[in-house]
N, CA, C and O atoms as a Tripos MOL2 file, in Angstrom:
@<TRIPOS>MOLECULE
protein
  220   219    55     0     0
PROTEIN
NO_CHARGES

@<TRIPOS>ATOM
      1 N         -21.5050   -9.5190  -12.1490 N.3       1 MET1
      2 CA        -21.4370   -9.5250  -10.6990 C.3       1 MET1
      3 C         -20.1730   -8.7820  -10.2410 C.2       1 MET1
      4 O         -19.0800   -9.0180  -10.7560 O.2       1 MET1
      5 N         -20.3390   -7.9070   -9.2910 N.am      2 GLU2
      6 CA        -19.2380   -7.1230   -8.7680 C.3       2 GLU2
      7 C         -18.4270   -7.9590   -7.7840 C.2       2 GLU2
      8 O         -18.9940   -8.6500   -6.9390 O.2       2 GLU2
      9 N         -17.1010   -7.8960   -7.8930 N.am      3 ARG3
     10 CA        -16.2680   -8.6930   -6.9940 C.3       3 ARG3
     11 C         -16.0960   -7.9930   -5.6470 C.2       3 ARG3
     12 O         -16.2610   -6.7780   -5.5390 O.2       3 ARG3
     13 N         -15.7700   -8.7650   -4.6450 N.am      4 GLU4
     14 CA        -15.5250   -8.2170   -3.3100 C.3       4 GLU4
     15 C         -14.2270   -7.4130   -3.3310 C.2       4 GLU4
     16 O         -13.3000   -7.7630   -4.0620 O.2       4 GLU4
     17 N         -14.1460   -6.3490   -2.5470 N.am      5 PRO5
     18 CA        -12.8970   -5.5890   -2.4930 C.3       5 PRO5
     19 C         -11.7780   -6.4400   -1.8940 C.2       5 PRO5
     20 O         -12.0240   -7.3200   -1.0690 O.2       5 PRO5
     21 N         -10.5530   -6.1650   -2.3190 N.am      6 GLU6
     22 CA         -9.3840   -6.8260   -1.7610 C.3       6 GLU6
     23 C          -8.6450   -5.8370   -0.8760 C.2       6 GLU6
     24 O          -8.7480   -4.6250   -1.0640 O.2       6 GLU6
     25 N          -7.9050   -6.3550    0.0830 N.am      7 TYR7
     26 CA         -7.1480   -5.5380    1.0210 C.3       7 TYR7
     27 C          -5.6680   -5.8760    0.8700 C.2       7 TYR7
     28 O          -5.3050   -7.0500    0.8100 O.2       7 TYR7
     29 N          -4.8140   -4.8580    0.8070 N.am      8 ARG8
     30 CA         -3.3790   -5.0620    0.6810 C.3       8 ARG8
     31 C          -2.6820   -4.3030    1.7970 C.2       8 ARG8
     32 O          -3.0000   -3.1480    2.0780 O.2       8 ARG8
     33 N          -1.7250   -4.9720    2.4280 N.am      9 VAL9
     34 CA         -0.9400   -4.3510    3.4880 C.3       9 VAL9
     35 C           0.4300   -4.0260    2.9210 C.2       9 VAL9
     36 O           1.1060   -4.8910    2.3640 O.2       9 VAL9
     37 N           0.8320   -2.7790    3.0660 N.am     10 ILE10
     38 CA          2.1260   -2.3150    2.5910 C.3      10 ILE10
     39 C           2.9470   -1.9000    3.8040 C.2      10 ILE10
     40 O           2.5250   -1.0520    4.5890 O.2      10 ILE10
     41 N           4.1180   -2.5030    3.9490 N.am     11 VAL11
     42 CA          5.0570   -2.1070    4.9940 C.3      11 VAL11
     43 C           6.1070   -1.2350    4.3260 C.2      11 VAL11
     44 O           6.8220   -1.6870    3.4320 O.2      11 VAL11
     45 N           6.1970    0.0100    4.7610 N.am     12 ALA12
     46 CA          7.0940    0.9610    4.1060 C.3      12 ALA12
     47 C           7.7160    1.8740    5.1500 C.2      12 ALA12
     48 O           7.2520    1.9500    6.2880 O.2      12 ALA12
     49 N           8.7660    2.5610    4.7470 N.am     13 SER13
     50 CA          9.3940    3.5320    5.6450 C.3      13 SER13
     51 C           8.4330    4.6890    5.9100 C.2      13 SER13
     52 O           7.5160    4.9520    5.1320 O.2      13 SER13
     53 N           8.6630    5.3580    7.0070 N.am     14 LYS14
     54 CA          7.8140    6.5040    7.3640 C.3      14 LYS14
     55 C           7.8320    7.5520    6.2610 C.2      14 LYS14
     56 O           6.7980    8.1360    5.9370 O.2      14 LYS14
     57 N           9.0060    7.7920    5.6830 N.am     15 ASP15
     58 CA          9.1140    8.7920    4.6180 C.3      15 ASP15
     59 C           8.3230    8.3760    3.3840 C.2      15 ASP15
     60 O           7.6700    9.2150    2.7640 O.2      15 ASP15
     61 N           8.3690    7.1090    3.0170 N.am     16 HIS16
     62 CA          7.6130    6.6430    1.8560 C.3      16 HIS16
     63 C           6.1120    6.7760    2.0940 C.2      16 HIS16
     64 O           5.3650    7.1460    1.1880 O.2      16 HIS16
     65 N           5.6760    6.4760    3.3080 N.am     17 VAL17
     66 CA          4.2450    6.6190    3.6250 C.3      17 VAL17
     67 C           3.8390    8.0860    3.5410 C.2      17 VAL17
     68 O           2.8270    8.4100    2.9190 O.2      17 VAL17
     69 N           4.6170    8.9790    4.1590 N.am     18 LYS18
     70 CA          4.2940   10.4110    4.1430 C.3      18 LYS18
     71 C           4.3150   10.9700    2.7230 C.2      18 LYS18
     72 O           3.4140   11.7180    2.3430 O.2      18 LYS18
     73 N           5.3300   10.6170    1.9340 N.am     19 ASN19
     74 CA          5.4090   11.0980    0.5540 C.3      19 ASN19
     75 C           4.2540   10.5540   -0.2830 C.2      19 ASN19
     76 O           3.6760   11.2760   -1.0960 O.2      19 ASN19
     77 N           3.9230    9.2870   -0.0830 N.am     20 GLY20
     78 CA          2.8200    8.6850   -0.8300 C.3      20 GLY20
     79 C           1.4980    9.3710   -0.5430 C.2      20 GLY20
     80 O           0.7080    9.6120   -1.4560 O.2      20 GLY20
     81 N           1.2520    9.6870    0.7230 N.am     21 ILE21
     82 CA          0.0100   10.3780    1.0880 C.3      21 ILE21
     83 C          -0.0140   11.7640    0.4390 C.2      21 ILE21
     84 O          -1.0330   12.1810   -0.1130 O.2      21 ILE21
     85 N           1.1120   12.4700    0.5110 N.am     22 ALA22
     86 CA          1.1740   13.8200   -0.0580 C.3      22 ALA22
     87 C           0.9640   13.8110   -1.5730 C.2      22 ALA22
     88 O           0.3620   14.7330   -2.1240 O.2      22 ALA22
     89 N           1.4630   12.7640   -2.2490 N.am     23 GLU23
     90 CA          1.3750   12.6990   -3.7090 C.3      23 GLU23
     91 C           0.1930   11.8740   -4.2150 C.2      23 GLU23
     92 O          -0.0550   11.8060   -5.4180 O.2      23 GLU23
     93 N          -0.5350   11.2490   -3.2870 N.am     24 GLY24
     94 CA         -1.6800   10.4250   -3.6980 C.3      24 GLY24
     95 C          -1.2700    9.1280   -4.3700 C.2      24 GLY24
     96 O          -1.9800    8.6180   -5.2370 O.2      24 GLY24
     97 N          -0.1100    8.5880   -3.9630 N.am     25 ILE25
     98 CA          0.3900    7.3470   -4.5530 C.3      25 ILE25
     99 C           0.7720    6.3710   -3.4450 C.2      25 ILE25
    100 O           0.7710    6.7280   -2.2670 O.2      25 ILE25
    101 N           1.0940    5.1460   -3.8260 N.am     26 ALA26
    102 CA          1.6400    4.1660   -2.8940 C.3      26 ALA26
    103 C           3.0390    3.8140   -3.3540 C.2      26 ALA26
    104 O           3.2270    3.3580   -4.4810 O.2      26 ALA26
    105 N           4.0230    4.0220   -2.4920 N.am     27 GLN27
    106 CA          5.4010    3.6520   -2.8120 C.3      27 GLN27
    107 C           5.6370    2.2630   -2.2390 C.2      27 GLN27
    108 O           5.7550    2.0940   -1.0260 O.2      27 GLN27
    109 N           5.7050    1.2850   -3.1070 N.am     28 THR28
    110 CA          5.8040   -0.0950   -2.6460 C.3      28 THR28
    111 C           6.4240   -0.9870   -3.7050 C.2      28 THR28
    112 O           6.6250   -0.5520   -4.8390 O.2      28 THR28
    113 N           6.7210   -2.1890   -3.3630 N.am     29 CYS29
    114 CA          7.1630   -3.2450   -4.2940 C.3      29 CYS29
    115 C           8.4910   -2.9320   -4.9650 C.2      29 CYS29
    116 O           8.7730   -3.4910   -6.0250 O.2      29 CYS29
    117 N           9.3150   -2.0680   -4.3970 N.am     30 HIS30
    118 CA         10.6310   -1.7280   -4.9530 C.3      30 HIS30
    119 C          10.5430   -1.3830   -6.4320 C.2      30 HIS30
    120 O          11.4080   -1.7740   -7.2150 O.2      30 HIS30
    121 N           9.5060   -0.6530   -6.8170 N.am     31 GLY31
    122 CA          9.3590   -0.2030   -8.1970 C.3      31 GLY31
    123 C           8.6690   -1.1830   -9.1260 C.2      31 GLY31
    124 O           8.4990   -0.8920  -10.3100 O.2      31 GLY31
    125 N           8.2660   -2.3400   -8.6130 N.am     32 LYS32
    126 CA          7.5740   -3.3190   -9.4630 C.3      32 LYS32
    127 C           6.1030   -2.9300   -9.5710 C.2      32 LYS32
    128 O           5.4350   -2.7250   -8.5580 O.2      32 LYS32
    129 N           5.6110   -2.8300  -10.7780 N.am     33 ALA33
    130 CA          4.2400   -2.3540  -10.9950 C.3      33 ALA33
    131 C           3.2000   -3.4670  -10.9580 C.2      33 ALA33
    132 O           2.0340   -3.2020  -10.6650 O.2      33 ALA33
    133 N           3.5910   -4.7030  -11.2480 N.am     34 SER34
    134 CA          2.5900   -5.7580  -11.4250 C.3      34 SER34
    135 C           1.6860   -5.9910  -10.2080 C.2      34 SER34
    136 O           0.4890   -6.2020  -10.4080 O.2      34 SER34
    137 N           2.1780   -5.9680   -8.9520 N.am     35 PRO35
    138 CA          1.2480   -6.1560   -7.8340 C.3      35 PRO35
    139 C           0.1780   -5.0670   -7.7540 C.2      35 PRO35
    140 O          -0.9760   -5.3430   -7.4230 O.2      35 PRO35
    141 N           0.5710   -3.8240   -8.0610 N.am     36 LEU36
    142 CA         -0.3980   -2.7300   -7.9900 C.3      36 LEU36
    143 C          -1.3410   -2.7240   -9.1820 C.2      36 LEU36
    144 O          -2.4630   -2.2290   -9.0790 O.2      36 LEU36
    145 N          -0.9030   -3.2660  -10.3100 N.am     37 LYS37
    146 CA         -1.7740   -3.3300  -11.4830 C.3      37 LYS37
    147 C          -2.9610   -4.2650  -11.2600 C.2      37 LYS37
    148 O          -3.9840   -4.1420  -11.9330 O.2      37 LYS37
    149 N          -2.8290   -5.1960  -10.3200 N.am     38 ARG38
    150 CA         -3.9370   -6.1140  -10.0240 C.3      38 ARG38
    151 C          -5.0420   -5.4480   -9.2130 C.2      38 ARG38
    152 O          -6.1300   -6.0050   -9.0670 O.2      38 ARG38
    153 N          -4.7650   -4.2610   -8.6860 N.am     39 MET39
    154 CA         -5.7750   -3.5700   -7.8800 C.3      39 MET39
    155 C          -6.9010   -3.0570   -8.7620 C.2      39 MET39
    156 O          -6.6940   -2.7370   -9.9320 O.2      39 MET39
    157 N          -8.0730   -2.9850   -8.1960 N.am     40 ARG40
    158 CA         -9.2650   -2.5150   -8.8790 C.3      40 ARG40
    159 C          -9.9480   -1.4460   -8.0230 C.2      40 ARG40
    160 O          -9.6630   -1.3380   -6.8300 O.2      40 ARG40
    161 N         -10.8390   -0.6630   -8.6140 N.am     41 PRO41
    162 CA        -11.5940    0.3090   -7.8150 C.3      41 PRO41
    163 C         -12.2610   -0.3870   -6.6310 C.2      41 PRO41
    164 O         -12.7100   -1.5270   -6.7430 O.2      41 PRO41
    165 N         -12.3180    0.2920   -5.5260 N.am     42 ASN42
    166 CA        -12.8970   -0.1790   -4.2600 C.3      42 ASN42
    167 C         -11.9760   -1.1030   -3.4780 C.2      42 ASN42
    168 O         -12.3730   -1.5680   -2.4090 O.2      42 ASN42
    169 N         -10.7530   -1.3970   -3.9560 N.am     43 ASP43
    170 CA         -9.7830   -2.1280   -3.1540 C.3      43 ASP43
    171 C          -9.2230   -1.1820   -2.0940 C.2      43 ASP43
    172 O          -9.3410    0.0370   -2.2190 O.2      43 ASP43
    173 N          -8.6230   -1.7370   -1.0670 N.am     44 PHE44
    174 CA         -8.0930   -0.9550    0.0420 C.3      44 PHE44
    175 C          -6.6040   -1.1990    0.2030 C.2      44 PHE44
    176 O          -6.1180   -2.3040   -0.0390 O.2      44 PHE44
    177 N          -5.8810   -0.1620    0.6130 N.am     45 ILE45
    178 CA         -4.4690   -0.2620    0.9660 C.3      45 ILE45
    179 C          -4.3390    0.1430    2.4280 C.2      45 ILE45
    180 O          -4.8740    1.1670    2.8540 O.2      45 ILE45
    181 N          -3.6260   -0.6690    3.1820 N.am     46 ILE46
    182 CA         -3.2840   -0.3460    4.5610 C.3      46 ILE46
    183 C          -1.7720   -0.1850    4.5880 C.2      46 ILE46
    184 O          -1.0450   -1.1410    4.3170 O.2      46 ILE46
    185 N          -1.2900    1.0090    4.9100 N.am     47 GLU47
    186 CA          0.1510    1.2450    4.9680 C.3      47 GLU47
    187 C           0.5790    1.3090    6.4200 C.2      47 GLU47
    188 O          -0.0780    1.9400    7.2480 O.2      47 GLU47
    189 N           1.6890    0.6510    6.7210 N.am     48 THR48
    190 CA          2.1860    0.6320    8.0860 C.3      48 THR48
    191 C           3.7000    0.7180    8.0820 C.2      48 THR48
    192 O           4.3560    0.4020    7.0900 O.2      48 THR48
    193 N           4.2390    1.1510    9.2060 N.am     49 ASN49
    194 CA          5.6710    1.1890    9.4150 C.3      49 ASN49
    195 C           5.9150    0.5070   10.7510 C.2      49 ASN49
    196 O           5.4680    0.9930   11.7890 O.2      49 ASN49
    197 N           6.6080   -0.5960   10.7290 N.am     50 ASN50
    198 CA          6.8040   -1.3850   11.9490 C.3      50 ASN50
    199 C           8.1050   -1.0450   12.6430 C.2      50 ASN50
    200 O           8.7320   -1.9230   13.2350 O.2      50 ASN50
    201 N           8.5240    0.2050   12.5860 N.am     51 PHE51
    202 CA          9.7650    0.6280   13.2210 C.3      51 PHE51
    203 C           9.6120    0.5580   14.7410 C.2      51 PHE51
    204 O           8.6500    1.0800   15.3030 O.2      51 PHE51
    205 N          10.5570   -0.0840   15.3840 N.am     52 ILE52
    206 CA         10.5660   -0.1770   16.8570 C.3      52 ILE52
    207 C          11.7880    0.5590   17.3470 C.2      52 ILE52
    208 O          12.9090    0.2580   16.9380 O.2      52 ILE52
    209 N          11.5780    1.5110   18.2120 N.am     53 SER53
    210 CA         12.6670    2.3130   18.7480 C.3      53 SER53
    211 C          13.0090    1.8410   20.1470 C.2      53 SER53
    212 O          12.1170    1.5230   20.9340 O.2      53 SER53
    213 N          14.2840    1.7930   20.4590 N.am     54 ASN54
    214 CA         14.7370    1.4500   21.8120 C.3      54 ASN54
    215 C          15.0170    2.6960   22.6280 C.2      54 ASN54
    216 O          15.5760    2.6130   23.7220 O.2      54 ASN54
    217 N          14.6330    3.8490   22.1080 N.am     55 ALA55
    218 CA         14.9170    5.1110   22.7880 C.3      55 ALA55
    219 C          14.0400    5.2970   24.0000 C.2      55 ALA55
    220 O          14.1480    6.3100   24.6910 O.2      55 ALA55
@<TRIPOS>BOND
     1     1     2 1
     2     2     3 1
     3     3     4 2
     4     3     5 am
     5     5     6 1
     6     6     7 1
     7     7     8 2
     8     7     9 am
     9     9    10 1
    10    10    11 1
    11    11    12 2
    12    11    13 am
    13    13    14 1
    14    14    15 1
    15    15    16 2
    16    15    17 am
    17    17    18 1
    18    18    19 1
    19    19    20 2
    20    19    21 am
    21    21    22 1
    22    22    23 1
    23    23    24 2
    24    23    25 am
    25    25    26 1
    26    26    27 1
    27    27    28 2
    28    27    29 am
    29    29    30 1
    30    30    31 1
    31    31    32 2
    32    31    33 am
    33    33    34 1
    34    34    35 1
    35    35    36 2
    36    35    37 am
    37    37    38 1
    38    38    39 1
    39    39    40 2
    40    39    41 am
    41    41    42 1
    42    42    43 1
    43    43    44 2
    44    43    45 am
    45    45    46 1
    46    46    47 1
    47    47    48 2
    48    47    49 am
    49    49    50 1
    50    50    51 1
    51    51    52 2
    52    51    53 am
    53    53    54 1
    54    54    55 1
    55    55    56 2
    56    55    57 am
    57    57    58 1
    58    58    59 1
    59    59    60 2
    60    59    61 am
    61    61    62 1
    62    62    63 1
    63    63    64 2
    64    63    65 am
    65    65    66 1
    66    66    67 1
    67    67    68 2
    68    67    69 am
    69    69    70 1
    70    70    71 1
    71    71    72 2
    72    71    73 am
    73    73    74 1
    74    74    75 1
    75    75    76 2
    76    75    77 am
    77    77    78 1
    78    78    79 1
    79    79    80 2
    80    79    81 am
    81    81    82 1
    82    82    83 1
    83    83    84 2
    84    83    85 am
    85    85    86 1
    86    86    87 1
    87    87    88 2
    88    87    89 am
    89    89    90 1
    90    90    91 1
    91    91    92 2
    92    91    93 am
    93    93    94 1
    94    94    95 1
    95    95    96 2
    96    95    97 am
    97    97    98 1
    98    98    99 1
    99    99   100 2
   100    99   101 am
   101   101   102 1
   102   102   103 1
   103   103   104 2
   104   103   105 am
   105   105   106 1
   106   106   107 1
   107   107   108 2
   108   107   109 am
   109   109   110 1
   110   110   111 1
   111   111   112 2
   112   111   113 am
   113   113   114 1
   114   114   115 1
   115   115   116 2
   116   115   117 am
   117   117   118 1
   118   118   119 1
   119   119   120 2
   120   119   121 am
   121   121   122 1
   122   122   123 1
   123   123   124 2
   124   123   125 am
   125   125   126 1
   126   126   127 1
   127   127   128 2
   128   127   129 am
   129   129   130 1
   130   130   131 1
   131   131   132 2
   132   131   133 am
   133   133   134 1
   134   134   135 1
   135   135   136 2
   136   135   137 am
   137   137   138 1
   138   138   139 1
   139   139   140 2
   140   139   141 am
   141   141   142 1
   142   142   143 1
   143   143   144 2
   144   143   145 am
   145   145   146 1
   146   146   147 1
   147   147   148 2
   148   147   149 am
   149   149   150 1
   150   150   151 1
   151   151   152 2
   152   151   153 am
   153   153   154 1
   154   154   155 1
   155   155   156 2
   156   155   157 am
   157   157   158 1
   158   158   159 1
   159   159   160 2
   160   159   161 am
   161   161   162 1
   162   162   163 1
   163   163   164 2
   164   163   165 am
   165   165   166 1
   166   166   167 1
   167   167   168 2
   168   167   169 am
   169   169   170 1
   170   170   171 1
   171   171   172 2
   172   171   173 am
   173   173   174 1
   174   174   175 1
   175   175   176 2
   176   175   177 am
   177   177   178 1
   178   178   179 1
   179   179   180 2
   180   179   181 am
   181   181   182 1
   182   182   183 1
   183   183   184 2
   184   183   185 am
   185   185   186 1
   186   186   187 1
   187   187   188 2
   188   187   189 am
   189   189   190 1
   190   190   191 1
   191   191   192 2
   192   191   193 am
   193   193   194 1
   194   194   195 1
   195   195   196 2
   196   195   197 am
   197   197   198 1
   198   198   199 1
   199   199   200 2
   200   199   201 am
   201   201   202 1
   202   202   203 1
   203   203   204 2
   204   203   205 am
   205   205   206 1
   206   206   207 1
   207   207   208 2
   208   207   209 am
   209   209   210 1
   210   210   211 1
   211   211   212 2
   212   211   213 am
   213   213   214 1
   214   214   215 1
   215   215   216 2
   216   215   217 am
   217   217   218 1
   218   218   219 1
   219   219   220 2
@<TRIPOS>SUBSTRUCTURE
     1 MET1         2 RESIDUE 1 A MET
     2 GLU2         6 RESIDUE 1 A GLU
     3 ARG3        10 RESIDUE 1 A ARG
     4 GLU4        14 RESIDUE 1 A GLU
     5 PRO5        18 RESIDUE 1 A PRO
     6 GLU6        22 RESIDUE 1 A GLU
     7 TYR7        26 RESIDUE 1 A TYR
     8 ARG8        30 RESIDUE 1 A ARG
     9 VAL9        34 RESIDUE 1 A VAL
    10 ILE10       38 RESIDUE 1 A ILE
    11 VAL11       42 RESIDUE 1 A VAL
    12 ALA12       46 RESIDUE 1 A ALA
    13 SER13       50 RESIDUE 1 A SER
    14 LYS14       54 RESIDUE 1 A LYS
    15 ASP15       58 RESIDUE 1 A ASP
    16 HIS16       62 RESIDUE 1 A HIS
    17 VAL17       66 RESIDUE 1 A VAL
    18 LYS18       70 RESIDUE 1 A LYS
    19 ASN19       74 RESIDUE 1 A ASN
    20 GLY20       78 RESIDUE 1 A GLY
    21 ILE21       82 RESIDUE 1 A ILE
    22 ALA22       86 RESIDUE 1 A ALA
    23 GLU23       90 RESIDUE 1 A GLU
    24 GLY24       94 RESIDUE 1 A GLY
    25 ILE25       98 RESIDUE 1 A ILE
    26 ALA26      102 RESIDUE 1 A ALA
    27 GLN27      106 RESIDUE 1 A GLN
    28 THR28      110 RESIDUE 1 A THR
    29 CYS29      114 RESIDUE 1 A CYS
    30 HIS30      118 RESIDUE 1 A HIS
    31 GLY31      122 RESIDUE 1 A GLY
    32 LYS32      126 RESIDUE 1 A LYS
    33 ALA33      130 RESIDUE 1 A ALA
    34 SER34      134 RESIDUE 1 A SER
    35 PRO35      138 RESIDUE 1 A PRO
    36 LEU36      142 RESIDUE 1 A LEU
    37 LYS37      146 RESIDUE 1 A LYS
    38 ARG38      150 RESIDUE 1 A ARG
    39 MET39      154 RESIDUE 1 A MET
    40 ARG40      158 RESIDUE 1 A ARG
    41 PRO41      162 RESIDUE 1 A PRO
    42 ASN42      166 RESIDUE 1 A ASN
    43 ASP43      170 RESIDUE 1 A ASP
    44 PHE44      174 RESIDUE 1 A PHE
    45 ILE45      178 RESIDUE 1 A ILE
    46 ILE46      182 RESIDUE 1 A ILE
    47 GLU47      186 RESIDUE 1 A GLU
    48 THR48      190 RESIDUE 1 A THR
    49 ASN49      194 RESIDUE 1 A ASN
    50 ASN50      198 RESIDUE 1 A ASN
    51 PHE51      202 RESIDUE 1 A PHE
    52 ILE52      206 RESIDUE 1 A ILE
    53 SER53      210 RESIDUE 1 A SER
    54 ASN54      214 RESIDUE 1 A ASN
    55 ALA55      218 RESIDUE 1 A ALA
């Protein structure tokens, strides 16, 4: 039986998100691999940057 996809939210800097998209990777977890190793095909990553500017 195929498992349901899982969804992961990554909060990262704008530069990390842009670099990750360009390189086809996710820059997350401060270099820790174990959270990403739990991912399986058909899982989803949502990357966001919650920067709030007062400008």
